């Protein structure tokens, strides 16, 4: 499932499939940007609706759990079947929006203003890395891809172990703590999540250069949203840890 692109939803071998060279309309960078913008608007709209329901007194926990599960299933299906991305990605954005809206509202109750800070930081990091990539200050070399892939896989493994340990009432040391070590761990995770954006940019650019089919615009937008959602959530965790020390 995971290829050299680093992002588990974006694989280099996608462009090696013979059916993409059959004269169909091809993928473009501008088209992918438009699809990503549409997906982001849907996600924000869904998140805001769930946010409003939370502060109106509704129990949004089922929406958060349902959104997370549906989003995970749709992400798996889309990863293995890119042709379905034009239909599944908007639904994925709705599901993830429900999850993010509920989580963000809970963080906001604990620390007012934290969600806006996390959103602005996420957007700032996105723009900064996009500039660095376009100006070639950062290049997605094979070693760079391998390093980010290894770091991403390591973080995923740590999270899986943490979840398994929680079933037995055991807490992963430092991962969820507000100590300086815990904050340092969160900072490293934020950096790795941010670097995945560079791999997303590279994947989209390669897809456009190699003449991938039009539906891959939705697939590229999907991968970009997966990374942005992860980065935003890690920003929330980091800011929450910092705020708890004030």
XYZ file of C-alpha atoms in Angstrom:
246
model
C 0.000 0.000 0.000
C 2.861 2.344 0.739
C 5.262 3.269 -2.045
C 8.172 5.596 -2.528
C 5.921 8.648 -2.325
C 5.965 8.295 1.475
C 2.286 9.133 1.808
C 0.439 5.794 2.162
C -2.359 7.094 -0.068
C -0.053 8.169 -2.911
C 2.019 5.526 -4.641
C 4.530 5.970 -7.450
C 3.430 2.720 -9.115
C 0.058 4.313 -9.791
C 1.565 5.880 -12.903
C 2.947 2.557 -14.142
C -0.485 1.129 -14.906
C -1.057 0.700 -18.655
C -4.666 1.887 -18.654
C -3.592 5.490 -18.064
C -2.229 5.791 -21.609
C -5.394 5.282 -23.639
C -6.036 8.788 -24.925
C -8.316 9.868 -22.101
C -8.253 13.406 -20.702
C -5.139 13.836 -18.581
C -4.347 15.111 -15.124
C -3.111 18.691 -14.658
C -1.705 20.566 -11.685
C -4.388 23.258 -11.935
C -7.075 20.587 -12.065
C -5.665 18.939 -8.966
C -5.541 22.281 -7.148
C -9.201 22.858 -7.992
C -10.166 19.388 -6.747
C -8.146 19.918 -3.564
C -9.915 23.241 -2.976
C -13.327 21.619 -3.460
C -12.403 18.791 -1.095
C -11.158 21.256 1.522
C -14.364 23.305 1.319
C -16.473 20.165 1.806
C -14.328 19.084 4.754
C -14.495 22.510 6.419
C -18.250 22.691 5.881
C -18.753 19.294 7.470
C -16.425 20.165 10.357
C -18.190 23.474 10.997
C -21.613 21.780 11.034
C -20.433 19.242 13.599
C -18.783 22.043 15.586
C -22.078 23.962 15.742
C -23.995 20.863 16.813
C -21.524 20.332 19.653
C -21.944 23.840 21.003
C -25.709 23.573 20.572
C -25.635 20.773 23.115
C -25.828 17.736 20.838
C -23.825 14.584 21.505
C -21.449 14.458 18.550
C -19.427 11.487 19.808
C -21.252 9.056 17.484
C -20.542 11.429 14.589
C -16.862 11.566 15.521
C -16.531 7.781 15.773
C -18.620 7.187 12.674
C -16.714 9.809 10.704
C -13.365 8.319 11.712
C -14.402 4.771 10.788
C -16.053 5.727 7.494
C -13.110 7.951 6.600
C -10.654 5.135 7.310
C -12.596 2.626 5.190
C -12.983 5.086 2.307
C -9.279 5.926 2.495
C -8.397 2.245 2.107
C -10.792 1.757 -0.811
C -9.579 4.906 -2.559
C -5.924 3.946 -2.068
C -6.460 0.608 -3.818
C -8.944 1.868 -6.392
C -7.983 5.376 -7.591
C -10.635 5.245 -10.320
C -13.299 5.542 -7.622
C -11.742 8.711 -6.162
C -14.084 11.188 -7.955
C -17.005 9.547 -6.145
C -15.408 8.590 -2.831
C -13.241 11.618 -2.056
C -16.169 14.047 -1.441
C -17.753 11.472 0.897
C -14.392 11.021 2.603
C -14.207 14.792 3.121
C -17.646 14.795 4.776
C -16.709 11.913 7.084
C -13.360 13.400 8.065
C -15.019 16.788 8.588
C -17.406 15.241 11.110
C -14.477 13.734 12.988
C -12.349 16.875 12.902
C -15.274 19.111 13.902
C -16.015 17.030 16.987
C -12.371 16.753 18.040
C -11.730 20.455 17.432
C -14.748 21.478 19.509
C -13.531 19.419 22.459
C -10.070 20.978 22.236
C -11.657 24.435 21.984
C -13.609 23.902 25.207
C -10.416 23.000 27.047
C -8.306 25.790 25.529
C -10.119 28.648 23.821
C -8.621 29.763 20.521
C -6.490 26.665 20.050
C -8.306 25.441 16.932
C -7.828 28.727 15.089
C -4.135 28.696 16.006
C -3.769 25.112 14.755
C -5.586 25.903 11.508
C -3.457 28.984 10.837
C -0.241 27.139 11.621
C -1.253 24.274 9.352
C -1.974 26.662 6.504
C 1.266 28.538 7.161
C 3.315 25.343 7.047
C 1.531 24.282 3.861
C 2.303 27.566 2.093
C 5.896 27.633 3.338
C 6.611 24.120 2.110
C 4.857 24.767 -1.187
C 7.124 27.792 -1.699
C 10.190 25.770 -0.698
C 9.242 23.013 -3.130
C 8.483 25.331 -6.055
C 11.755 27.211 -5.566
C 13.614 23.886 -5.117
C 14.853 24.798 -1.667
C 13.583 21.326 -0.792
C 13.887 18.540 -3.339
C 12.059 15.235 -3.154
C 15.104 13.081 -3.836
C 14.976 9.317 -3.395
C 16.880 9.566 -0.105
C 14.496 12.264 1.093
C 11.508 10.080 0.204
C 13.036 7.082 1.925
C 13.757 9.075 5.086
C 10.254 10.535 5.315
C 8.739 7.140 4.539
C 10.744 5.474 7.308
C 9.869 8.206 9.818
C 6.183 8.077 8.878
C 6.129 4.308 9.200
C 7.843 4.514 12.582
C 5.281 7.006 13.871
C 2.426 4.833 12.607
C 3.931 1.834 14.412
C 4.231 3.805 17.666
C 0.592 4.894 17.442
C -0.546 1.316 16.769
C 1.426 0.036 19.766
C -0.025 2.839 21.901
C -3.574 1.882 20.909
C -2.948 -1.799 21.645
C -1.395 -0.938 25.011
C -4.416 1.218 25.905
C -6.646 -1.858 25.604
C -4.728 -3.311 28.556
C -4.785 -0.080 30.540
C -1.147 0.709 29.792
C -0.167 4.227 28.785
C 2.629 4.829 26.287
C 5.347 6.832 28.116
C 5.795 10.477 27.030
C 3.625 10.208 23.876
C 0.616 11.879 25.480
C 2.448 13.743 28.241
C 2.877 17.500 28.518
C 6.463 17.158 29.686
C 9.205 18.689 27.578
C 10.014 15.225 26.269
C 6.373 14.750 25.283
C 6.330 18.163 23.611
C 9.548 17.300 21.776
C 7.996 14.067 20.493
C 4.938 15.958 19.241
C 7.179 18.515 17.538
C 9.054 15.759 15.709
C 5.760 14.211 14.575
C 4.568 17.607 13.321
C 7.782 17.999 11.310
C 7.428 14.550 9.739
C 3.774 15.209 8.903
C 4.766 18.507 7.294
C 7.511 16.882 5.207
C 4.917 14.506 3.780
C 3.460 17.550 2.030
C 6.627 17.782 -0.063
C 6.084 14.208 -1.202
C 2.464 15.025 -2.042
C 3.574 17.961 -4.192
C 6.104 15.732 -5.951
C 3.523 13.015 -6.589
C 1.044 15.480 -8.101
C 3.710 17.098 -10.257
C 4.923 13.714 -11.533
C 1.359 12.667 -12.286
C 0.762 15.747 -14.409
C 4.096 15.335 -16.217
C 3.456 11.675 -17.020
C -0.061 12.295 -18.336
C -2.031 10.423 -15.674
C -5.784 10.144 -16.324
C -8.130 12.923 -15.230
C -9.532 11.037 -12.250
C -6.060 11.142 -10.684
C -6.686 14.814 -9.909
C -9.161 13.666 -7.261
C -6.687 11.051 -6.096
C -3.949 13.645 -5.714
C -6.325 15.968 -3.855
C -7.269 13.072 -1.591
C -3.657 12.357 -0.652
C -3.068 16.020 0.056
C -6.123 16.154 2.352
C -4.941 13.076 4.251
C -1.656 14.807 5.045
C -3.294 18.127 5.939
C -5.734 16.426 8.310
C -2.881 14.585 10.006
C -0.814 17.772 10.272
C -3.747 19.744 11.722
C -4.481 17.102 14.356
C -0.828 16.944 15.383
C -0.766 20.742 15.601
C -3.748 20.562 17.951
C -1.983 18.012 20.146
C 1.217 20.043 20.259
C -0.562 23.318 21.106
C -2.652 21.566 23.759
C 0.508 20.250 25.417
C 2.115 23.689 25.353
C -1.032 25.344 26.749
C -1.216 22.874 29.641
C 2.191 24.090 30.848
C 1.103 27.728 31.138
